[in-house]
mmCIF file of C-alpha atoms and ligand atoms in Angstrom:
data_model
loop_
_atom_site.group_PDB
_atom_site.id
_atom_site.type_symbol
_atom_site.label_atom_id
_atom_site.label_comp_id
_atom_site.label_asym_id
_atom_site.label_seq_id
_atom_site.Cartn_x
_atom_site.Cartn_y
_atom_site.Cartn_z
ATOM 1 C CA MET T 158 26.342 -6.241 31.756
ATOM 2 C CA PHE T 159 24.771 -7.661 28.623
ATOM 3 C CA ILE T 160 21.146 -7.034 27.643
ATOM 4 C CA SER T 161 19.518 -9.021 24.855
ATOM 5 C CA ILE T 162 16.069 -8.259 23.470
ATOM 6 C CA ARG T 163 13.966 -10.291 21.038
ATOM 7 C CA GLY T 164 10.336 -9.681 20.244
ATOM 8 C CA ARG T 165 7.467 -9.937 17.807
ATOM 9 C CA VAL T 166 5.558 -6.818 16.886
ATOM 10 C CA LEU T 167 2.520 -6.482 14.637
ATOM 11 C CA ILE T 168 2.876 -3.421 12.420
ATOM 12 C CA ASN T 169 0.022 -2.547 10.109
ATOM 13 C CA VAL T 170 0.100 -0.067 7.219
ATOM 14 C CA GLU T 171 3.734 0.938 7.509
ATOM 15 C CA ALA T 172 6.211 2.608 5.177
ATOM 16 C CA LEU T 173 9.026 2.602 7.744
ATOM 17 C CA ASN T 174 11.863 1.686 5.390
ATOM 18 C CA MET T 175 11.655 2.840 1.788
ATOM 19 C CA THR T 176 14.349 2.168 -0.763
ATOM 20 C CA GLU T 177 14.592 3.730 -4.222
ATOM 21 C CA SER T 178 11.854 5.590 -6.032
ATOM 22 C CA VAL T 179 11.214 4.829 -9.689
ATOM 23 C CA GLY T 180 9.502 7.882 -11.172
ATOM 24 C CA ASN T 181 6.526 8.547 -8.922
ATOM 25 C CA TYR T 182 6.661 5.066 -7.349
ATOM 26 C CA VAL T 183 8.366 4.674 -3.940
ATOM 27 C CA LYS T 184 9.395 1.121 -3.033
ATOM 28 C CA HIS T 185 9.410 -0.616 0.345
ATOM 29 C CA ARG T 186 12.581 -2.516 1.255
ATOM 30 C CA LYS T 187 12.352 -6.239 0.449
ATOM 31 C CA VAL T 188 14.644 -9.122 1.380
ATOM 32 C CA PRO T 189 14.810 -12.817 0.445
ATOM 33 C CA VAL T 190 13.933 -15.266 3.229
ATOM 34 C CA VAL T 191 14.379 -19.029 2.916
ATOM 35 C CA LEU T 192 12.020 -21.480 4.596
ATOM 36 C CA PRO T 193 12.329 -25.269 4.690
ATOM 37 C CA GLU T 194 9.224 -26.510 2.892
ATOM 38 C CA PHE T 195 9.207 -29.563 0.585
ATOM 39 C CA ASN T 196 12.686 -28.408 -0.300
ATOM 40 C CA TYR T 197 13.775 -24.870 0.528
ATOM 41 C CA ALA T 198 11.508 -22.095 -0.719
ATOM 42 C CA THR T 199 12.552 -18.454 -1.065
ATOM 43 C CA TYR T 200 10.144 -15.622 -0.337
ATOM 44 C CA PHE T 201 10.689 -11.924 -0.979
ATOM 45 C CA VAL T 202 9.237 -10.171 2.028
ATOM 46 C CA PRO T 203 9.029 -6.600 3.361
ATOM 47 C CA ALA T 204 11.806 -5.657 5.788
ATOM 48 C CA ILE T 205 13.063 -2.831 8.006
ATOM 49 C CA SER T 206 16.853 -2.625 7.987
ATOM 50 C CA GLY T 207 19.149 -2.703 11.006
ATOM 51 C CA GLU T 208 20.488 0.686 9.892
ATOM 52 C CA THR T 209 16.987 2.146 10.236
ATOM 53 C CA ILE T 210 16.806 0.984 13.849
ATOM 54 C CA ALA T 211 20.429 1.988 14.566
ATOM 55 C CA HIS T 212 19.770 5.494 13.244
ATOM 56 C CA GLY T 213 16.655 5.893 15.392
ATOM 57 C CA TYR T 214 18.483 4.539 18.425
ATOM 58 C CA GLN T 215 21.479 6.844 18.039
ATOM 59 C CA GLU T 216 19.210 9.877 17.604
ATOM 60 C CA LYS T 217 17.564 8.974 20.915
ATOM 61 C CA LEU T 218 20.964 8.360 22.502
ATOM 62 C CA ALA T 219 22.294 11.747 21.357
ATOM 63 C CA GLU T 220 19.214 13.452 22.801
ATOM 64 C CA ILE T 221 19.253 11.614 26.148
ATOM 65 C CA ALA T 222 23.050 11.917 26.554
ATOM 66 C CA SER T 223 22.870 15.679 25.905
ATOM 67 C CA LYS T 224 20.074 16.022 28.453
ATOM 68 C CA LYS T 225 22.257 14.227 31.006
ATOM 69 C CA LYS T 226 25.046 16.724 30.201
ATOM 70 C CA LEU T 227 27.229 14.010 28.678
ATOM 71 C CA SER T 228 29.500 14.973 25.801
ATOM 72 C CA VAL T 229 28.104 14.545 22.283
ATOM 73 C CA CYS T 230 29.882 15.928 19.193
ATOM 74 C CA LYS T 231 28.394 18.609 16.962
ATOM 75 C CA TYR T 232 27.207 16.316 14.147
ATOM 76 C CA CYS T 233 25.866 13.478 16.310
ATOM 77 C CA ASN T 234 23.924 16.104 18.235
ATOM 78 C CA LEU T 235 22.243 17.070 14.955
ATOM 79 C CA GLY T 236 21.381 13.438 14.150
ATOM 80 C CA ILE T 237 23.990 13.403 11.359
ATOM 81 C CA PHE T 238 26.087 10.349 12.070
ATOM 82 C CA LEU T 239 29.242 11.064 10.058
ATOM 83 C CA LYS T 240 31.167 9.820 13.085
ATOM 84 C CA SER T 241 34.688 11.160 12.585
ATOM 85 C CA THR T 242 34.847 9.874 8.991
ATOM 86 C CA ASP T 243 37.936 11.944 8.089
ATOM 87 C CA LYS T 244 40.104 14.902 9.151
ATOM 88 C CA GLU T 245 37.563 17.520 8.018
ATOM 89 C CA VAL T 246 34.658 15.885 9.827
ATOM 90 C CA PHE T 247 36.847 15.424 12.925
ATOM 91 C CA LYS T 248 37.787 19.123 12.898
ATOM 92 C CA GLU T 249 34.160 20.241 12.475
ATOM 93 C CA SER T 250 32.830 17.766 15.063
ATOM 94 C CA PHE T 251 35.273 18.484 17.882
ATOM 95 C CA GLY T 252 36.606 21.939 16.975
ATOM 96 C CA ILE T 253 40.257 20.772 17.060
ATOM 97 C CA ASN T 254 42.770 19.258 14.640
ATOM 98 C CA PRO T 255 43.050 15.458 14.864
ATOM 99 C CA PRO T 256 45.995 14.285 17.000
ATOM 100 C CA LYS T 257 48.787 12.222 15.402
ATOM 101 C CA SER T 258 48.739 8.904 17.272
ATOM 102 C CA GLU T 259 46.053 6.205 17.102
ATOM 103 C CA LYS T 260 45.742 6.233 20.887
ATOM 104 C CA ASP T 261 45.135 9.991 21.022
ATOM 105 C CA ILE T 262 42.623 9.882 18.170
ATOM 106 C CA GLU T 263 40.640 7.115 19.881
ATOM 107 C CA GLU T 264 40.852 8.903 23.209
ATOM 108 C CA THR T 265 39.693 12.268 21.822
ATOM 109 C CA ILE T 266 36.690 10.779 20.032
ATOM 110 C CA ILE T 267 35.578 8.639 22.998
ATOM 111 C CA ARG T 268 36.023 11.428 25.511
ATOM 112 C CA ASN T 269 34.068 13.908 23.393
ATOM 113 C CA CYS T 270 31.228 11.863 21.924
ATOM 114 C CA THR T 271 29.023 9.403 23.835
ATOM 115 C CA VAL T 272 27.265 8.356 20.601
ATOM 116 C CA GLU T 273 30.532 7.312 18.917
ATOM 117 C CA ASP T 274 31.670 5.635 22.141
ATOM 118 C CA ILE T 275 28.532 3.440 22.180
ATOM 119 C CA GLY T 276 27.662 3.286 18.467
ATOM 120 C CA GLY T 277 31.217 2.971 17.062
ATOM 121 C CA PHE T 278 32.999 5.012 14.370
ATOM 122 C CA LEU T 279 35.418 4.722 11.470
ATOM 123 C CA TYR T 280 38.184 7.307 11.100
ATOM 124 C CA ALA T 281 39.273 6.516 7.537
ATOM 125 C CA GLU T 282 42.556 8.420 7.458
ATOM 126 C CA ALA T 283 46.192 7.615 8.114
ATOM 127 C CA PRO T 284 46.353 6.284 10.743
ATOM 128 C CA ASN T 285 43.069 4.450 10.382
ATOM 129 C CA VAL T 286 41.169 4.086 13.673
ATOM 130 C CA ASN T 287 37.875 2.309 14.175
ATOM 131 C CA ARG T 288 35.564 1.149 16.914
ATOM 132 C CA THR T 289 32.931 -1.588 16.832
ATOM 133 C CA SER T 290 29.467 -0.609 18.037
ATOM 134 C CA SER T 291 28.493 -1.772 21.540
ATOM 135 C CA PHE T 292 24.904 -2.268 20.421
ATOM 136 C CA PHE T 293 23.735 -4.790 17.828
ATOM 137 C CA VAL T 294 20.599 -4.666 15.690
ATOM 138 C CA GLY T 295 19.295 -6.740 12.801
ATOM 139 C CA TYR T 296 16.736 -6.590 10.020
ATOM 140 C CA MET T 297 13.117 -6.739 11.044
ATOM 141 C CA ILE T 298 11.487 -9.382 8.833
ATOM 142 C CA PRO T 299 8.029 -10.969 9.061
ATOM 143 C CA VAL T 300 7.767 -13.830 11.560
ATOM 144 C CA LYS T 301 8.048 -17.376 10.186
ATOM 145 C CA GLU T 302 4.378 -18.284 10.688
ATOM 146 C CA SER T 303 3.268 -15.273 8.628
ATOM 147 C CA ILE T 304 5.715 -15.422 5.699
ATOM 148 C CA GLU T 305 3.099 -16.722 3.256
ATOM 149 C CA SER T 306 0.514 -14.128 4.286
ATOM 150 C CA VAL T 307 2.418 -10.834 4.329
ATOM 151 C CA VAL T 308 1.733 -8.294 1.626
ATOM 152 C CA ILE T 309 3.216 -5.235 0.030
ATOM 153 C CA GLU T 310 0.691 -3.063 -1.750
ATOM 154 C CA SER T 311 1.146 0.282 -3.431
ATOM 155 C CA GLN T 312 -1.259 3.066 -2.533
ATOM 156 C CA LEU T 313 -2.253 5.816 -4.926
ATOM 157 C CA HIS T 314 -2.025 9.356 -3.613
ATOM 158 C CA SER T 315 -2.839 12.561 -5.412
ATOM 159 C CA ARG T 316 -2.335 16.165 -4.565
ATOM 160 C CA TYR T 317 -3.314 17.500 -7.945
ATOM 161 C CA ALA T 318 -3.844 21.219 -7.700
ATOM 162 C CA LEU T 319 -7.043 21.066 -9.804
ATOM 163 C CA GLY T 320 -8.851 24.362 -10.160
ATOM 164 C CA THR T 321 -5.691 26.421 -9.792
ATOM 165 C CA LYS T 322 -3.701 28.192 -12.485
ATOM 166 C CA PHE T 323 -0.814 25.750 -11.897
ATOM 167 C CA VAL T 324 -2.578 22.950 -13.776
ATOM 168 C CA LYS T 325 -2.360 23.563 -17.503
ATOM 169 C CA LYS T 326 -2.780 21.548 -20.643
ATOM 170 C CA ARG T 327 -0.817 18.410 -21.415
ATOM 171 C CA GLY T 328 2.871 19.040 -22.035
ATOM 172 C CA GLU T 329 2.904 22.215 -19.999
ATOM 173 C CA ARG T 330 3.779 22.950 -16.400
ATOM 174 C CA ARG T 331 1.535 21.027 -14.044
ATOM 175 C CA GLY T 332 0.409 20.934 -10.464
ATOM 176 C CA GLN T 333 1.712 18.217 -8.189
ATOM 177 C CA MET T 334 1.455 14.796 -9.807
ATOM 178 C CA ILE T 335 -0.116 11.659 -8.470
ATOM 179 C CA TYR T 336 2.286 9.275 -6.718
ATOM 180 C CA TYR T 337 2.409 5.758 -5.328
ATOM 181 C CA VAL T 338 3.818 4.572 -2.004
ATOM 182 C CA GLU T 339 4.272 0.905 -1.191
ATOM 183 C CA ILE T 340 2.972 0.000 2.237
ATOM 184 C CA SER T 341 3.209 -3.260 4.117
ATOM 185 C CA SER T 342 1.532 -5.039 7.020
ATOM 186 C CA ALA T 343 3.173 -7.861 8.964
ATOM 187 C CA PRO T 344 4.073 -9.214 12.383
ATOM 188 C CA TYR T 345 7.806 -8.395 12.488
ATOM 189 C CA VAL T 346 10.783 -9.903 14.301
ATOM 190 C CA PHE T 347 12.725 -7.423 16.470
ATOM 191 C CA SER T 348 16.257 -7.870 17.865
ATOM 192 C CA PHE T 349 18.570 -5.636 19.880
ATOM 193 C CA ASP T 350 21.627 -6.424 22.039
ATOM 194 C CA PHE T 351 23.810 -4.133 24.113
ATOM 195 C CA ASP T 352 27.144 -4.901 25.777
ATOM 196 C CA SER T 353 28.368 -2.433 28.383
ATOM 197 C CA ARG T 354 31.867 -3.933 28.556
ATOM 198 C CA PHE T 355 33.773 -1.442 26.412
ATOM 199 C CA VAL T 356 31.852 1.754 27.080
ATOM 200 C CA GLY T 357 34.327 4.566 27.807
ATOM 201 C CA LYS T 358 37.314 2.244 27.266
ATOM 202 C CA TYR T 359 40.035 1.735 24.658
ATOM 203 C CA THR T 360 39.300 -0.998 22.109
ATOM 204 C CA PHE T 361 41.607 -0.076 19.204
ATOM 205 C CA VAL T 362 45.009 0.393 20.774
ATOM 206 C CA VAL T 363 46.778 -2.778 21.848
ATOM 207 C CA ASP T 364 48.803 -1.082 24.582
ATOM 208 C CA GLU T 365 47.930 -3.159 27.651
ATOM 209 C CA LYS T 366 48.412 -0.302 30.083
ATOM 210 C CA ALA T 367 45.913 1.843 28.182
ATOM 211 C CA ARG T 368 43.424 -1.018 27.932
ATOM 212 C CA ASN T 369 43.420 -1.497 31.688
ATOM 213 C CA ASN T 370 42.376 2.108 32.187
ATOM 214 C CA SER T 371 39.107 3.729 31.183
ATOM 215 C CA ILE T 372 39.221 6.861 29.044
ATOM 216 C CA VAL T 373 36.440 8.452 31.084
ATOM 217 C CA SER T 374 35.797 8.280 34.835
ATOM 218 C CA ASN T 375 33.720 5.488 36.406
ATOM 219 C CA ASP T 376 30.980 7.976 37.161
ATOM 220 C CA GLU T 377 30.917 9.073 33.510
ATOM 221 C CA ARG T 378 30.853 5.406 32.355
ATOM 222 C CA ARG T 379 27.891 4.719 34.617
ATOM 223 C CA LYS T 380 26.031 7.733 33.228
ATOM 224 C CA ARG T 381 26.794 6.730 29.624
ATOM 225 C CA ILE T 382 25.538 3.184 30.205
ATOM 226 C CA GLU T 383 22.406 4.515 31.867
ATOM 227 C CA ALA T 384 21.840 6.824 28.873
ATOM 228 C CA ALA T 385 22.255 3.819 26.531
ATOM 229 C CA LEU T 386 19.689 1.845 28.551
ATOM 230 C CA ASP T 387 17.196 4.708 28.784
ATOM 231 C CA SER T 388 17.495 5.109 25.006
ATOM 232 C CA ILE T 389 16.568 1.444 24.476
ATOM 233 C CA LYS T 390 13.445 1.991 26.576
ATOM 234 C CA GLU T 391 12.451 5.102 24.621
ATOM 235 C CA LEU T 392 13.214 3.425 21.299
ATOM 236 C CA LEU T 393 10.745 0.632 22.029
ATOM 237 C CA VAL T 394 8.030 2.421 23.965
ATOM 238 C CA GLU T 395 7.764 5.235 21.420
ATOM 239 C CA THR T 396 8.894 3.282 18.308
ATOM 240 C CA CYS T 397 11.587 5.894 17.599
ATOM 241 C CA PHE T 398 12.737 4.448 14.283
ATOM 242 C CA GLY T 399 11.628 4.355 10.686
ATOM 243 C CA ALA T 400 10.700 6.828 7.983
ATOM 244 C CA LYS T 401 7.565 8.406 6.546
ATOM 245 C CA LYS T 402 5.840 8.626 9.903
ATOM 246 C CA THR T 403 4.215 12.005 9.270
ATOM 247 C CA ARG T 404 1.747 10.537 6.773
ATOM 248 C CA PHE T 405 2.153 6.763 7.260
ATOM 249 C CA LEU T 406 2.135 6.523 11.044
ATOM 250 C CA PRO T 407 1.870 2.754 11.492
ATOM 251 C CA ILE T 408 -0.545 0.842 13.719
ATOM 252 C CA ILE T 409 1.663 -1.013 16.177
ATOM 253 C CA SER T 410 0.966 -3.730 18.725
ATOM 254 C CA TRP T 411 3.595 -5.861 20.480
ATOM 255 C CA GLU T 412 2.737 -9.556 20.459
ATOM 256 C CA SER T 413 5.532 -10.527 22.859
ATOM 257 C CA ILE T 414 9.020 -9.619 24.030
ATOM 258 C CA ALA T 415 11.776 -11.476 25.901
ATOM 259 C CA ILE T 416 14.611 -9.541 27.547
ATOM 260 C CA ALA T 417 17.627 -11.220 29.130
ATOM 261 C CA VAL T 418 19.841 -9.201 31.476
ATOM 262 C CA SER T 419 23.164 -10.931 32.242
ATOM 263 C CA LYS T 420 25.952 -9.963 34.594
ATOM 264 C CA ASP T 421 28.523 -12.693 33.820
ATOM 265 C CA GLY T 422 28.991 -12.403 30.077
ATOM 266 C CA VAL T 423 27.114 -12.693 26.820
ATOM 267 C CA PHE T 424 23.687 -14.328 26.748
ATOM 268 C CA THR T 425 21.559 -13.704 23.648
ATOM 269 C CA VAL T 426 17.858 -14.526 23.494
ATOM 270 C CA PRO T 427 17.226 -16.988 20.587
ATOM 271 C CA SER T 428 15.667 -15.507 17.448
ATOM 272 C CA SER T 429 11.994 -14.596 17.659
ATOM 273 C CA PHE T 430 11.489 -15.598 14.009
ATOM 274 C CA SER T 431 9.752 -18.705 15.361
ATOM 275 C CA VAL T 432 7.076 -18.438 18.048
ATOM 276 C CA ASN T 433 9.049 -21.089 19.968
ATOM 277 C CA TYR T 434 11.624 -18.456 20.938
ATOM 278 C CA ILE T 435 10.497 -18.033 24.544
ATOM 279 C CA GLU T 436 10.566 -21.796 25.070
ATOM 280 C CA ASN T 437 14.011 -21.893 23.392
ATOM 281 C CA SER T 438 15.203 -19.112 25.719
ATOM 282 C CA ILE T 439 14.163 -21.080 28.786
ATOM 283 C CA ASN T 440 15.967 -24.188 27.494
ATOM 284 C CA LYS T 441 19.091 -22.164 26.679
ATOM 285 C CA LEU T 442 18.975 -20.565 30.103
ATOM 286 C CA ASP T 443 19.039 -24.018 31.722
ATOM 287 C CA LYS T 444 22.334 -24.819 29.974
ATOM 288 C CA TYR T 445 24.113 -21.493 29.528
ATOM 289 C CA ASN T 446 23.022 -19.213 32.332
ATOM 290 C CA LYS T 447 25.371 -16.204 32.598
ATOM 291 C CA GLY T 448 23.918 -14.720 35.743
ATOM 292 C CA THR T 449 20.904 -14.067 33.543
ATOM 293 C CA LYS T 450 17.482 -12.783 34.524
ATOM 294 C CA LEU T 451 14.679 -13.151 31.987
ATOM 295 C CA PHE T 452 11.776 -10.703 31.527
ATOM 296 C CA VAL T 453 8.895 -11.812 29.328
ATOM 297 C CA TYR T 454 5.783 -10.040 28.090
ATOM 298 C CA ILE T 455 3.024 -11.822 26.196
ATOM 299 C CA ASN T 456 0.108 -9.778 24.875
ATOM 300 C CA PRO T 457 -2.959 -10.951 26.858
ATOM 301 C CA GLU T 458 -5.058 -10.774 23.683
ATOM 302 C CA VAL T 459 -2.944 -13.554 22.168
ATOM 303 C CA LEU T 460 -3.648 -15.718 25.194
ATOM 304 C CA GLU T 461 -7.401 -15.130 25.123
ATOM 305 C CA ASP T 462 -9.218 -18.427 24.991
ATOM 306 C CA THR T 463 -10.046 -19.583 21.468
ATOM 307 C CA SER T 464 -13.524 -20.598 22.603
ATOM 308 C CA GLU T 465 -14.027 -16.973 23.688
ATOM 309 C CA TYR T 466 -12.952 -15.947 20.212
ATOM 310 C CA ILE T 467 -15.467 -18.301 18.589
ATOM 311 C CA LYS T 468 -18.175 -17.215 21.040
ATOM 312 C CA LYS T 469 -17.628 -13.580 20.131
ATOM 313 C CA THR T 470 -17.636 -14.334 16.410
ATOM 314 C CA THR T 471 -20.765 -16.498 16.749
ATOM 315 C CA LYS T 472 -22.620 -13.713 18.535
ATOM 316 C CA GLU T 473 -21.669 -11.331 15.750
ATOM 317 C CA LEU T 474 -22.923 -13.856 13.177
ATOM 318 C CA ILE T 475 -26.313 -14.292 14.902
ATOM 319 C CA ASP T 476 -26.744 -10.544 15.218
ATOM 320 C CA SER T 477 -25.995 -9.996 11.543
ATOM 321 C CA PHE T 478 -28.310 -12.853 10.467
ATOM 322 C CA TYR T 479 -31.282 -11.403 12.371
ATOM 323 C CA LYS T 480 -30.517 -7.910 11.172
ATOM 324 C CA TYR T 481 -30.647 -9.031 7.524
ATOM 325 C CA ALA T 482 -33.787 -11.137 8.125
ATOM 326 C CA GLU T 483 -35.558 -8.109 9.627
ATOM 327 C CA GLU T 484 -34.506 -5.912 6.747
ATOM 328 C CA PHE T 485 -35.710 -8.524 4.250
ATOM 329 C CA GLU T 486 -39.098 -8.745 6.002
ATOM 330 C CA LYS T 487 -39.425 -4.949 6.054
ATOM 331 C CA CYS T 488 -38.617 -4.610 2.347
ATOM 332 C CA LEU T 489 -41.046 -7.369 1.363
ATOM 333 C CA LYS T 490 -43.892 -5.825 3.391
ATOM 334 C CA GLU T 491 -43.285 -2.481 1.735
ATOM 335 C CA LYS T 492 -43.538 -4.079 -1.724
ATOM 336 C CA ASP T 493 -46.521 -6.310 -0.951
ATOM 337 C CA PRO T 494 -48.357 -5.573 2.331
ATOM 338 C CA GLU T 495 -50.854 -8.407 1.633
ATOM 339 C CA ALA T 496 -48.208 -11.146 1.199
ATOM 340 C CA LYS T 497 -48.752 -14.115 3.526
ATOM 341 C CA VAL T 498 -45.255 -15.257 4.420
ATOM 342 C CA ASP T 499 -44.314 -17.180 7.565
ATOM 343 C CA PHE T 500 -41.065 -15.406 8.433
ATOM 344 C CA LYS T 501 -40.464 -17.345 11.630
ATOM 345 C CA LYS T 502 -40.497 -20.593 9.662
ATOM 346 C CA ILE T 503 -38.115 -19.244 7.038
ATOM 347 C CA ILE T 504 -35.690 -17.982 9.680
ATOM 348 C CA ARG T 505 -35.700 -21.336 11.486
ATOM 349 C CA GLU T 506 -35.010 -23.221 8.273
ATOM 350 C CA ARG T 507 -32.330 -20.888 7.031
ATOM 351 C CA LEU T 508 -30.552 -20.370 10.319
ATOM 352 C CA GLU T 509 -29.389 -23.955 10.502
ATOM 353 C CA SER T 510 -27.795 -24.095 7.047
ATOM 354 C CA PHE T 511 -26.366 -20.589 7.533
ATOM 355 C CA PHE T 512 -24.568 -21.692 10.669
ATOM 356 C CA GLU T 513 -23.225 -24.893 9.245
ATOM 357 C CA ARG T 514 -21.669 -22.914 6.429
ATOM 358 C CA LYS T 515 -20.291 -20.137 8.632
ATOM 359 C CA ILE T 516 -18.764 -22.453 11.228
ATOM 360 C CA GLU T 517 -16.988 -24.373 8.459
ATOM 361 C CA GLU T 518 -15.647 -21.106 7.019
ATOM 362 C CA LEU T 519 -14.541 -19.956 10.441
ATOM 363 C CA ALA T 520 -12.726 -23.199 11.257
ATOM 364 C CA ALA T 521 -10.896 -23.090 7.936
ATOM 365 C CA SER T 522 -9.976 -19.419 8.168
ATOM 366 C CA SER T 523 -6.284 -18.671 8.458
ATOM 367 C CA ASP T 524 -7.102 -16.141 11.202
ATOM 368 C CA LEU T 525 -8.276 -18.837 13.531
ATOM 369 C CA ARG T 526 -5.427 -21.169 12.532
ATOM 370 C CA TYR T 527 -2.909 -18.436 13.359
ATOM 371 C CA VAL T 528 -4.548 -17.649 16.682
ATOM 372 C CA SER T 529 -4.645 -21.260 17.780
ATOM 373 C CA THR T 530 -1.100 -22.301 16.727
ATOM 374 C CA ILE T 531 0.454 -19.178 18.153
ATOM 375 C CA LYS T 532 -1.714 -19.377 21.237
ATOM 376 C CA LYS T 533 -0.768 -22.976 21.916
ATOM 377 C CA LYS T 534 2.963 -22.150 21.806
ATOM 378 C CA TYR T 535 2.584 -19.074 23.992
ATOM 379 C CA LEU T 536 0.501 -20.996 26.525
ATOM 380 C CA LYS T 537 3.244 -23.641 26.739
ATOM 381 C CA ALA T 538 5.929 -20.952 27.208
ATOM 382 C CA LYS T 539 3.810 -19.261 29.885
ATOM 383 C CA GLU T 540 3.414 -22.547 31.733
ATOM 384 C CA MET T 541 7.195 -23.237 31.578
ATOM 385 C CA LEU T 542 8.021 -19.729 32.829
ATOM 386 C CA GLU T 543 5.575 -19.936 35.699
ATOM 387 C CA LYS T 544 6.967 -23.328 36.717
ATOM 388 C CA LYS T 545 10.388 -21.676 37.003
ATOM 389 C CA GLY T 546 8.954 -18.769 38.970
ATOM 390 C CA ILE T 547 9.554 -16.290 36.133
ATOM 391 C CA LYS T 548 6.853 -13.644 35.915
ATOM 392 C CA VAL T 549 4.925 -13.295 32.651
ATOM 393 C CA TYR T 550 4.074 -9.622 32.218
ATOM 394 C CA ASP T 551 0.754 -8.604 30.715
ATOM 395 C CA LYS T 552 1.885 -4.996 30.280
ATOM 396 C CA PHE T 553 4.604 -4.267 27.719
ATOM 397 C CA GLU T 554 5.897 -1.034 29.278
ATOM 398 C CA GLU T 555 6.103 -2.559 32.751
ATOM 399 C CA CYS T 556 8.178 -5.492 31.452
ATOM 400 C CA LEU T 557 10.550 -3.165 29.628
ATOM 401 C CA LYS T 558 10.876 -0.797 32.585
ATOM 402 C CA ASP T 559 11.680 -3.618 35.028
ATOM 403 C CA ALA T 560 14.268 -5.125 32.651
ATOM 404 C CA ILE T 561 16.011 -1.776 32.165
ATOM 405 C CA GLU T 562 16.008 -1.118 35.931
ATOM 406 C CA GLU T 563 17.514 -4.584 36.455
ATOM 407 C CA ALA T 564 20.204 -3.807 33.851
ATOM 408 C CA LYS T 565 21.054 -0.543 35.624
ATOM 409 C CA GLY T 566 21.213 -2.373 38.956
ATOM 410 C CA VAL T 567 23.337 -5.150 37.500
ATOM 411 C CA TYR T 568 25.662 -2.566 36.080
ATOM 412 C CA SER T 569 26.048 -0.613 39.310
ATOM 413 C CA ASN T 570 26.930 -3.865 41.138
ATOM 414 C CA ASP T 571 29.310 -4.917 38.375
ATOM 415 C CA LYS T 572 32.802 -5.550 39.728
ATOM 416 C CA ARG T 573 34.303 -4.622 36.376
ATOM 417 C CA LEU T 574 33.337 -1.042 37.118
ATOM 418 C CA ASP T 575 36.309 -0.659 39.413
HETATM 419 ZN ZN1 ZN G 858 29.780 12.125 17.385
#
């Protein structure tokens, strides 16, 4: 079974992946992204690394696997992913000396740690033994349509202990200093794949006999795969990744997600960097279907009619215009109760020019441009999906739950199990 997830998620005011700090200034991770413009233009944009997501995922996996009474080594259980780095770590993690042969080393690690089975490891000793991760994650970068609009801005924070004896004159011991934290806001690209093929099996040794046999029982493999799938669900529903969440808990809203569950090999959902990704998935599915079932969620707010959006904004504009007119009238009457001013006439005259100006501003605003371009693409994707009889979910959690249940079902019917 292969599950591939791509999505677009709006994250406001986040400090999920910080890199170095320079003095009292903590920097957000940034990466270069190239876009074809007149030539090719490079932008430095905020990003959340694949390692950040992998760490969060493996923490969840360790927790869920332990709850299911599956084996997890001492360090992985603590969320410290040293993963059998060397002899000392091996000894501490499993409470035994490392065996001599490559086959026995691989077998011991896989049998005794679900996290290293699924997330891979590197035993950098003689003999060297490694395992490639069965899950794949990438950097979260801002979506293509937003690249020119995303920002990183540093925020000033102070916890100066003013009024206490800890703050003394310049040059002496001081209370806590002021500090800066870079925060970012952007609609991000999300990607995650998981391949159940090698879970609980040998991948390092070339001995054919060993490769044909699983290290753990079929029942144990099933439980490990289910733990991996449940961890994906938790990771996304509860956003279990990223740093600084005690004081920079971000504001998160999923714009869309596409999940492909395949039973006959690898099928990856095309990158969600472009809003065309759902349409691209449908086209790819037509040509390269691997026993794939597609689950798609599109945030209903994105699909709201643009005319509704304008109507709402117009109503707000009228309300604010009348509110200010009333306030103006009230102020003037207070200053000069005898003044003979025809307010109704003034309002009529002004209202027209006010609206002309506001409607122009609204039409030119990037907000509305974003809503309508994105909306158009999503509407097209929705139409294509419905034509193919593929449900478009309007609830994120329901889409995710159904996809994970499908993956579990696909796995339990998988012939490769036996
Ligand atoms: Zn481990």
